[in-house]
């Protein structure tokens, strides 16, 4: 897609710090990292989100993500890593080309230190469970 920043990175029209590349997948450093070494993994073909990516492409992406994650861990000596993937604006997706975030983490780095989970109201969990299950 000509107006997609990540497609332009794939095509070399926008420069990037490429970490890994094959015929289907590209990984490069995020230009605005949460922590140094924050990288992205993208399919070379334009797909928008988890909702439209095909299984084969997704598998290729996650295998590369695992490989790059190990390299980041060794390279920046991080103490942990978040693997995140945002879909649509409500979930924080700003670039509409599927991407996996690899975010190296350090103790007390201030990012995502808590996960504000909240319990279901009585009976709600079963209702939600059924609503999802019938679509699988
Ligand atoms: P999203 O919010 O869509 O999950 O994340 C998009 C990510 O892409 C952000 O972390 C942002 O810093 C990164 N990004 C946006 N534009 C560019 C760019 O031109 N080059 C690189 N390397 N990263 C970018
Ligand atoms: Zn694209």
GROMACS .gro file of N, CA and C and ligand atoms in nm:
model
  433
    1UNK      N    1   0.084  -0.120   0.000
    1UNK     CA    2   0.000   0.000   0.000
    1UNK      C    3   0.087   0.124   0.000
    2UNK      N    4   0.066   0.212  -0.094
    2UNK     CA    5   0.160   0.322  -0.115
    2UNK      C    6   0.160   0.423  -0.001
    3UNK      N    7   0.049   0.437   0.072
    3UNK     CA    8   0.047   0.536   0.181
    3UNK      C    9   0.077   0.475   0.317
    4UNK      N   10   0.124   0.352   0.319
    4UNK     CA   11   0.155   0.283   0.445
    4UNK      C   12   0.304   0.299   0.476
    5UNK      N   13   0.334   0.352   0.593
    5UNK     CA   14   0.474   0.376   0.632
    5UNK      C   15   0.554   0.246   0.632
    6UNK      N   16   0.494   0.139   0.684
    6UNK     CA   17   0.570   0.014   0.692
    6UNK      C   18   0.590  -0.049   0.554
    7UNK      N   19   0.493  -0.034   0.464
    7UNK     CA   20   0.516  -0.080   0.326
    7UNK      C   21   0.631  -0.001   0.263
    8UNK      N   22   0.638   0.126   0.295
    8UNK     CA   23   0.747   0.208   0.241
    8UNK      C   24   0.881   0.167   0.299
    9UNK      N   25   0.882   0.123   0.425
    9UNK     CA   26   1.005   0.069   0.484
    9UNK      C   27   1.043  -0.061   0.413
   10UNK      N   28   0.945  -0.147   0.388
   10UNK     CA   29   0.971  -0.273   0.315
   10UNK      C   30   1.032  -0.243   0.178
   11UNK      N   31   0.979  -0.142   0.112
   11UNK     CA   32   1.025  -0.107  -0.023
   11UNK      C   33   1.155  -0.026  -0.023
   12UNK      N   34   1.203   0.012   0.096
   12UNK     CA   35   1.327   0.088   0.105
   12UNK      C   36   1.309   0.236   0.079
   13UNK      N   37   1.185   0.281   0.069
   13UNK     CA   38   1.160   0.424   0.044
   13UNK      C   39   1.178   0.507   0.171
   14UNK      N   40   1.160   0.442   0.286
   14UNK     CA   41   1.189   0.505   0.415
   14UNK      C   42   1.299   0.420   0.479
   15UNK      N   43   1.406   0.484   0.525
   15UNK     CA   44   1.515   0.406   0.585
   15UNK      C   45   1.476   0.345   0.719
   16UNK      N   46   1.538   0.233   0.752
   16UNK     CA   47   1.515   0.170   0.882
   16UNK      C   48   1.640   0.094   0.923
   17UNK      N   49   1.651   0.070   1.053
   17UNK     CA   50   1.763  -0.010   1.105
   17UNK      C   51   1.720  -0.155   1.101
   18UNK      N   52   1.745  -0.221   0.989
   18UNK     CA   53   1.698  -0.358   0.970
   18UNK      C   54   1.779  -0.457   1.053
   19UNK      N   55   1.708  -0.540   1.127
   19UNK     CA   56   1.773  -0.643   1.207
   19UNK      C   57   1.769  -0.777   1.137
   20UNK      N   58   1.660  -0.802   1.065
   20UNK     CA   59   1.641  -0.933   1.000
   20UNK      C   60   1.550  -0.913   0.879
   21UNK      N   61   1.580  -0.989   0.774
   21UNK     CA   62   1.495  -0.982   0.655
   21UNK      C   63   1.499  -1.115   0.581
   22UNK      N   64   1.382  -1.162   0.539
   22UNK     CA   65   1.377  -1.273   0.444
   22UNK      C   66   1.269  -1.239   0.341
   23UNK      N   67   1.225  -1.338   0.266
   23UNK     CA   68   1.131  -1.304   0.158
   23UNK      C   69   0.993  -1.263   0.209
   24UNK      N   70   0.960  -1.298   0.332
   24UNK     CA   71   0.825  -1.270   0.383
   24UNK      C   72   0.820  -1.176   0.503
   25UNK      N   73   0.930  -1.164   0.575
   25UNK     CA   74   0.929  -1.095   0.704
   25UNK      C   75   1.045  -0.996   0.715
   26UNK      N   76   1.018  -0.886   0.785
   26UNK     CA   77   1.121  -0.785   0.811
   26UNK      C   78   1.115  -0.747   0.959
   27UNK      N   79   1.233  -0.727   1.019
   27UNK     CA   80   1.239  -0.676   1.155
   27UNK      C   81   1.335  -0.559   1.160
   28UNK      N   82   1.296  -0.455   1.232
   28UNK     CA   83   1.378  -0.334   1.241
   28UNK      C   84   1.354  -0.266   1.375
   29UNK      N   85   1.445  -0.177   1.411
   29UNK     CA   86   1.431  -0.105   1.538
   29UNK      C   87   1.317  -0.005   1.530
   30UNK      N   88   1.238   0.001   1.638
   30UNK     CA   89   1.134   0.103   1.649
   30UNK      C   90   1.203   0.239   1.665
   31UNK      N   91   1.152   0.337   1.589
   31UNK     CA   92   1.216   0.469   1.587
   31UNK      C   93   1.194   0.547   1.716
   32UNK      N   94   1.097   0.504   1.795
   32UNK     CA   95   1.061   0.575   1.918
   32UNK      C   96   1.045   0.473   2.030
   33UNK      N   97   1.156   0.416   2.075
   33UNK     CA   98   1.150   0.296   2.161
   33UNK      C   99   1.103   0.322   2.303
   34UNK      N  100   1.033   0.224   2.358
   34UNK     CA  101   1.003   0.224   2.502
   34UNK      C  102   1.134   0.212   2.580
   35UNK      N  103   1.219   0.121   2.535
   35UNK     CA  104   1.355   0.105   2.587
   35UNK      C  105   1.446   0.080   2.467
   36UNK      N  106   1.576   0.112   2.480
   36UNK     CA  107   1.668   0.085   2.369
   36UNK      C  108   1.664  -0.063   2.329
   37UNK      N  109   1.655  -0.086   2.200
   37UNK     CA  110   1.646  -0.223   2.149
   37UNK      C  111   1.505  -0.264   2.112
   38UNK      N  112   1.406  -0.181   2.146
   38UNK     CA  113   1.266  -0.206   2.108
   38UNK      C  114   1.259  -0.224   1.956
   39UNK      N  115   1.209  -0.338   1.914
   39UNK     CA  116   1.207  -0.371   1.770
   39UNK      C  117   1.066  -0.411   1.726
   40UNK      N  118   1.047  -0.407   1.597
   40UNK     CA  119   0.919  -0.448   1.538
   40UNK      C  120   0.944  -0.562   1.440
   41UNK      N  121   0.848  -0.650   1.428
   41UNK     CA  122   0.851  -0.758   1.329
   41UNK      C  123   0.726  -0.743   1.244
   42UNK      N  124   0.743  -0.736   1.113
   42UNK     CA  125   0.628  -0.716   1.024
   42UNK      C  126   0.632  -0.814   0.907
   43UNK      N  127   0.515  -0.849   0.856
   43UNK     CA  128   0.513  -0.922   0.728
   43UNK      C  129   0.543  -0.822   0.617
   44UNK      N  130   0.609  -0.869   0.513
   44UNK     CA  131   0.638  -0.776   0.402
   44UNK      C  132   0.512  -0.739   0.326
   45UNK      N  133   0.419  -0.833   0.319
   45UNK     CA  134   0.294  -0.797   0.250
   45UNK      C  135   0.203  -0.721   0.345
   46UNK      N  136   0.124  -0.632   0.288
   46UNK     CA  137   0.039  -0.547   0.370
   46UNK      C  138  -0.083  -0.623   0.420
   47UNK      N  139  -0.083  -0.647   0.551
   47UNK     CA  140  -0.206  -0.691   0.618
   47UNK      C  141  -0.222  -0.599   0.738
   48UNK      N  142  -0.344  -0.580   0.780
   48UNK     CA  143  -0.371  -0.476   0.878
   48UNK      C  144  -0.353  -0.521   1.022
   49UNK      N  145  -0.401  -0.640   1.051
   49UNK     CA  146  -0.414  -0.675   1.194
   49UNK      C  147  -0.421  -0.826   1.212
   50UNK      N  148  -0.436  -0.866   1.337
   50UNK     CA  149  -0.453  -1.008   1.370
   50UNK      C  150  -0.579  -1.065   1.304
   51UNK      N  151  -0.671  -0.975   1.269
   51UNK     CA  152  -0.800  -1.020   1.214
   51UNK      C  153  -0.793  -1.055   1.066
   52UNK      N  154  -0.688  -1.009   0.997
   52UNK     CA  155  -0.683  -1.041   0.853
   52UNK      C  156  -0.552  -1.110   0.810
   53UNK      N  157  -0.461  -1.133   0.903
   53UNK     CA  158  -0.336  -1.199   0.864
   53UNK      C  159  -0.362  -1.349   0.846
   54UNK      N  160  -0.303  -1.408   0.742
   54UNK     CA  161  -0.320  -1.552   0.720
   54UNK      C  162  -0.225  -1.631   0.810
   55UNK      N  163  -0.260  -1.758   0.833
   55UNK     CA  164  -0.184  -1.840   0.928
   55UNK      C  165  -0.037  -1.854   0.891
   56UNK      N  166  -0.012  -1.876   0.762
   56UNK     CA  167   0.127  -1.898   0.719
   56UNK      C  168   0.213  -1.774   0.746
   57UNK      N  169   0.161  -1.658   0.716
   57UNK     CA  170   0.236  -1.534   0.737
   57UNK      C  171   0.255  -1.509   0.886
   58UNK      N  172   0.151  -1.535   0.963
   58UNK     CA  173   0.161  -1.517   1.108
   58UNK      C  174   0.266  -1.609   1.168
   59UNK      N  175   0.268  -1.732   1.122
   59UNK     CA  176   0.368  -1.827   1.172
   59UNK      C  177   0.508  -1.778   1.141
   60UNK      N  178   0.528  -1.730   1.021
   60UNK     CA  179   0.661  -1.679   0.983
   60UNK      C  180   0.700  -1.562   1.071
   61UNK      N  181   0.604  -1.474   1.099
   61UNK     CA  182   0.634  -1.357   1.182
   61UNK      C  183   0.672  -1.396   1.324
   62UNK      N  184   0.600  -1.490   1.383
   62UNK     CA  185   0.626  -1.522   1.523
   62UNK      C  186   0.758  -1.599   1.538
   63UNK      N  187   0.794  -1.676   1.436
   63UNK     CA  188   0.923  -1.745   1.441
   63UNK      C  189   1.037  -1.643   1.434
   64UNK      N  190   1.022  -1.543   1.349
   64UNK     CA  191   1.124  -1.437   1.342
   64UNK      C  192   1.125  -1.358   1.472
   65UNK      N  193   1.008  -1.331   1.528
   65UNK     CA  194   1.001  -1.258   1.655
   65UNK      C  195   1.080  -1.329   1.764
   66UNK      N  196   1.066  -1.460   1.769
   66UNK     CA  197   1.140  -1.538   1.869
   66UNK      C  198   1.290  -1.526   1.847
   67UNK      N  199   1.332  -1.534   1.722
   67UNK     CA  200   1.475  -1.524   1.691
   67UNK      C  201   1.531  -1.386   1.724
   68UNK      N  202   1.459  -1.282   1.685
   68UNK     CA  203   1.505  -1.146   1.712
   68UNK      C  204   1.501  -1.118   1.862
   69UNK      N  205   1.400  -1.172   1.932
   69UNK     CA  206   1.390  -1.153   2.077
   69UNK      C  207   1.516  -1.205   2.147
   70UNK      N  208   1.562  -1.320   2.105
   70UNK     CA  209   1.684  -1.375   2.166
   70UNK      C  210   1.805  -1.287   2.139
   71UNK      N  211   1.810  -1.231   2.018
   71UNK     CA  212   1.922  -1.142   1.983
   71UNK      C  213   1.917  -1.012   2.064
   72UNK      N  214   1.797  -0.958   2.081
   72UNK     CA  215   1.783  -0.836   2.162
   72UNK      C  216   1.827  -0.864   2.306
   73UNK      N  217   1.781  -0.978   2.359
   73UNK     CA  218   1.813  -1.012   2.498
   73UNK      C  219   1.965  -1.016   2.519
   74UNK      N  220   2.033  -1.078   2.425
   74UNK     CA  221   2.180  -1.084   2.436
   74UNK      C  222   2.241  -0.946   2.411
   75UNK      N  223   2.186  -0.876   2.312
   75UNK     CA  224   2.246  -0.750   2.269
   75UNK      C  225   2.234  -0.638   2.371
   76UNK      N  226   2.118  -0.627   2.435
   76UNK     CA  227   2.101  -0.515   2.530
   76UNK      C  228   2.099  -0.564   2.675
   77UNK      N  229   2.116  -0.697   2.691
   77UNK     CA  230   2.120  -0.757   2.825
   77UNK      C  231   1.999  -0.717   2.909
   78UNK      N  232   1.881  -0.728   2.846
   78UNK     CA  233   1.759  -0.691   2.918
   78UNK      C  234   1.723  -0.801   3.019
   79UNK      N  235   1.641  -0.762   3.116
   79UNK     CA  236   1.602  -0.855   3.221
   79UNK      C  237   1.469  -0.922   3.192
   80UNK      N  238   1.397  -0.871   3.092
   80UNK     CA  239   1.269  -0.929   3.052
   80UNK      C  240   1.228  -0.873   2.917
   81UNK      N  241   1.115  -0.916   2.868
   81UNK     CA  242   1.069  -0.865   2.738
   81UNK      C  243   0.917  -0.877   2.728
   82UNK      N  244   0.854  -0.773   2.678
   82UNK     CA  245   0.712  -0.779   2.642
   82UNK      C  246   0.702  -0.800   2.492
   83UNK      N  247   0.618  -0.895   2.453
   83UNK     CA  248   0.583  -0.916   2.313
   83UNK      C  249   0.439  -0.869   2.299
   84UNK      N  250   0.422  -0.755   2.230
   84UNK     CA  251   0.290  -0.691   2.221
   84UNK      C  252   0.248  -0.677   2.077
   85UNK      N  253   0.118  -0.674   2.057
   85UNK     CA  254   0.067  -0.664   1.920
   85UNK      C  255  -0.067  -0.592   1.928
   86UNK      N  256  -0.072  -0.469   1.882
   86UNK     CA  257  -0.191  -0.386   1.894
   86UNK      C  258  -0.278  -0.396   1.768
   87UNK      N  259  -0.409  -0.400   1.789
   87UNK     CA  260  -0.503  -0.410   1.677
   87UNK      C  261  -0.613  -0.305   1.690
   88UNK      N  262  -0.615  -0.214   1.596
   88UNK     CA  263  -0.715  -0.107   1.587
   88UNK      C  264  -0.690   0.002   1.694
   89UNK      N  265  -0.747   0.118   1.668
   89UNK     CA  266  -0.720   0.236   1.751
   89UNK      C  267  -0.752   0.212   1.899
   90UNK      N  268  -0.861   0.140   1.925
   90UNK     CA  269  -0.902   0.120   2.064
   90UNK      C  270  -0.795   0.045   2.143
   91UNK      N  271  -0.709  -0.027   2.072
   91UNK     CA  272  -0.603  -0.103   2.137
   91UNK      C  273  -0.466  -0.038   2.118
   92UNK      N  274  -0.464   0.083   2.065
   92UNK     CA  275  -0.338   0.157   2.053
   92UNK      C  276  -0.264   0.140   1.923
   93UNK      N  277  -0.327   0.078   1.823
   93UNK     CA  278  -0.259   0.061   1.694
   93UNK      C  279  -0.259   0.193   1.618
   94UNK      N  280  -0.140   0.241   1.584
   94UNK     CA  281  -0.127   0.367   1.510
   94UNK      C  282  -0.089   0.343   1.365
   95UNK      N  283  -0.015   0.236   1.338
   95UNK     CA  284   0.025   0.202   1.202
   95UNK      C  285  -0.058   0.082   1.158
   96UNK      N  286  -0.133   0.100   1.052
   96UNK     CA  287  -0.229  -0.005   1.011
   96UNK      C  288  -0.165  -0.111   0.922
   97UNK      N  289  -0.050  -0.158   0.964
   97UNK     CA  290   0.020  -0.269   0.899
   97UNK      C  291   0.063  -0.359   1.016
   98UNK      N  292   0.017  -0.483   1.015
   98UNK     CA  293   0.041  -0.576   1.126
   98UNK      C  294   0.187  -0.569   1.173
   99UNK      N  295   0.205  -0.560   1.303
   99UNK     CA  296   0.342  -0.562   1.358
   99UNK      C  297   0.342  -0.617   1.499
  100UNK      N  298   0.451  -0.685   1.530
  100UNK     CA  299   0.473  -0.738   1.664
  100UNK      C  300   0.581  -0.651   1.729
  101UNK      N  301   0.550  -0.601   1.848
  101UNK     CA  302   0.649  -0.525   1.926
  101UNK      C  303   0.733  -0.621   2.010
  102UNK      N  304   0.864  -0.602   2.007
  102UNK     CA  305   0.954  -0.671   2.100
  102UNK      C  306   1.014  -0.563   2.188
  103UNK      N  307   0.972  -0.561   2.314
  103UNK     CA  308   1.011  -0.450   2.403
  103UNK      C  309   1.098  -0.504   2.515
  104UNK      N  310   1.229  -0.475   2.509
  104UNK     CA  311   1.315  -0.520   2.618
  104UNK      C  312   1.279  -0.447   2.747
  105UNK      N  313   1.281  -0.520   2.857
  105UNK     CA  314   1.241  -0.464   2.986
  105UNK      C  315   1.352  -0.476   3.090
  106UNK      N  316   1.351  -0.378   3.178
  106UNK     CA  317   1.447  -0.374   3.288
  106UNK      C  318   1.370  -0.349   3.417
  107UNK      N  319   1.420  -0.402   3.525
  107UNK     CA  320   1.355  -0.377   3.653
  107UNK      C  321   1.337  -0.227   3.674
  108UNK      N  322   1.219  -0.188   3.718
  108UNK     CA  323   1.191  -0.047   3.751
  108UNK      C  324   1.209   0.049   3.633
  109UNK      N  325   1.181   0.002   3.510
  109UNK     CA  326   1.192   0.093   3.396
  109UNK      C  327   1.066   0.178   3.376
  110UNK      N  328   0.963   0.152   3.456
  110UNK     CA  329   0.846   0.240   3.457
  110UNK      C  330   0.740   0.210   3.355
  111UNK      N  331   0.764   0.114   3.266
  111UNK     CA  332   0.664   0.081   3.164
  111UNK      C  333   0.580  -0.037   3.210
  112UNK      N  334   0.449  -0.028   3.198
  112UNK     CA  335   0.359  -0.139   3.228
  112UNK      C  336   0.397  -0.213   3.355
  113UNK      N  337   0.398  -0.139   3.466
  113UNK     CA  338   0.440  -0.204   3.590
  113UNK      C  339   0.325  -0.280   3.657
  114UNK      N  340   0.202  -0.245   3.620
  114UNK     CA  341   0.091  -0.321   3.677
  114UNK      C  342  -0.011  -0.350   3.568
  115UNK      N  343  -0.093  -0.447   3.592
  115UNK     CA  344  -0.192  -0.493   3.495
  115UNK      C  345  -0.327  -0.481   3.565
  116UNK      N  346  -0.406  -0.378   3.531
  116UNK     CA  347  -0.525  -0.349   3.612
  116UNK      C  348  -0.643  -0.443   3.585
  117UNK      N  349  -0.624  -0.569   3.614
  117UNK     CA  350  -0.732  -0.667   3.596
  117UNK      C  351  -0.844  -0.644   3.695
  118UNK      N  352  -0.965  -0.676   3.653
  118UNK     CA  353  -1.078  -0.662   3.745
  118UNK      C  354  -1.167  -0.787   3.733
  119UNK      N  355  -1.216  -0.838   3.844
  119UNK     CA  356  -1.294  -0.962   3.840
  119UNK      C  357  -1.428  -0.943   3.769
  120UNK      N  358  -1.483  -1.053   3.715
  120UNK     CA  359  -1.616  -1.050   3.654
  120UNK      C  360  -1.723  -1.028   3.760
  121UNK      N  361  -1.831  -0.962   3.721
  121UNK     CA  362  -1.950  -0.961   3.804
  121UNK      C  363  -2.006  -1.104   3.806
  122UNK      N  364  -2.083  -1.140   3.909
  122UNK     CA  365  -2.138  -1.277   3.917
  122UNK      C  366  -2.216  -1.313   3.789
  123UNK      N  367  -2.187  -1.429   3.731
  123UNK     CA  368  -2.257  -1.478   3.613
  123UNK      C  369  -2.202  -1.427   3.481
  124UNK      N  370  -2.122  -1.323   3.484
  124UNK     CA  371  -2.077  -1.258   3.361
  124UNK      C  372  -1.972  -1.342   3.287
  125UNK      N  373  -1.890  -1.411   3.362
  125UNK     CA  374  -1.782  -1.489   3.298
  125UNK      C  375  -1.840  -1.597   3.206
  126UNK      N  376  -1.944  -1.666   3.253
  126UNK     CA  377  -2.007  -1.771   3.172
  126UNK      C  378  -2.070  -1.711   3.046
  127UNK      N  379  -2.134  -1.596   3.062
  127UNK     CA  380  -2.197  -1.528   2.949
  127UNK      C  381  -2.093  -1.491   2.843
  128UNK      N  382  -1.981  -1.436   2.888
  128UNK     CA  383  -1.875  -1.396   2.796
  128UNK      C  384  -1.813  -1.519   2.731
  129UNK      N  385  -1.790  -1.621   2.813
  129UNK     CA  386  -1.735  -1.747   2.764
  129UNK      C  387  -1.821  -1.802   2.650
  130UNK      N  388  -1.951  -1.807   2.671
  130UNK     CA  389  -2.042  -1.860   2.569
  130UNK      C  390  -2.044  -1.774   2.443
  131UNK      N  391  -2.037  -1.643   2.460
  131UNK     CA  392  -2.039  -1.552   2.347
  131UNK      C  393  -1.918  -1.572   2.257
  132UNK      N  394  -1.805  -1.602   2.319
  132UNK     CA  395  -1.682  -1.625   2.241
  132UNK      C  396  -1.682  -1.767   2.183
  133UNK      N  397  -1.714  -1.863   2.269
  133UNK     CA  398  -1.702  -2.005   2.230
  133UNK      C  399  -1.785  -2.038   2.107
  134UNK      N  400  -1.902  -1.978   2.097
  134UNK     CA  401  -1.989  -2.012   1.983
  134UNK      C  402  -1.935  -1.961   1.849
  135UNK      N  403  -1.831  -1.879   1.856
  135UNK     CA  404  -1.772  -1.828   1.732
  135UNK      C  405  -1.644  -1.901   1.692
  136UNK      N  406  -1.608  -2.001   1.770
  136UNK     CA  407  -1.487  -2.077   1.737
  136UNK      C  408  -1.523  -2.206   1.664
  137LIG     P1  409   0.147   0.080   1.714
  137LIG     O1  410   0.104   0.189   1.809
  137LIG     O2  411   0.083   0.095   1.579
  137LIG     O3  412   0.135  -0.057   1.773
  137LIG     O4  413   0.304   0.102   1.698
  137LIG     C1  414   0.362   0.163   1.588
  137LIG     C2  415   0.510   0.177   1.620
  137LIG     O5  416   0.576   0.214   1.500
  137LIG     C3  417   0.543   0.284   1.725
  137LIG     O6  418   0.611   0.224   1.834
  137LIG     C4  419   0.630   0.384   1.649
  137LIG     O7  420   0.735   0.434   1.727
  137LIG     C5  421   0.682   0.302   1.532
  137LIG     N1  422   0.708   0.379   1.411
  137LIG     C6  423   0.624   0.470   1.355
  137LIG     N2  424   0.681   0.521   1.244
  137LIG     C7  425   0.801   0.462   1.230
  137LIG     C8  426   0.905   0.475   1.132
  137LIG     O8  427   0.899   0.551   1.036
  137LIG     N3  428   1.015   0.397   1.152
  137LIG     C9  429   1.028   0.311   1.258
  137LIG     N4  430   1.140   0.240   1.266
  137LIG     N5  431   0.930   0.296   1.350
  137LIG    C10  432   0.819   0.372   1.336
  138LIG    ZN1  433   0.165  -0.167   0.477
   0.00000   0.00000   0.00000
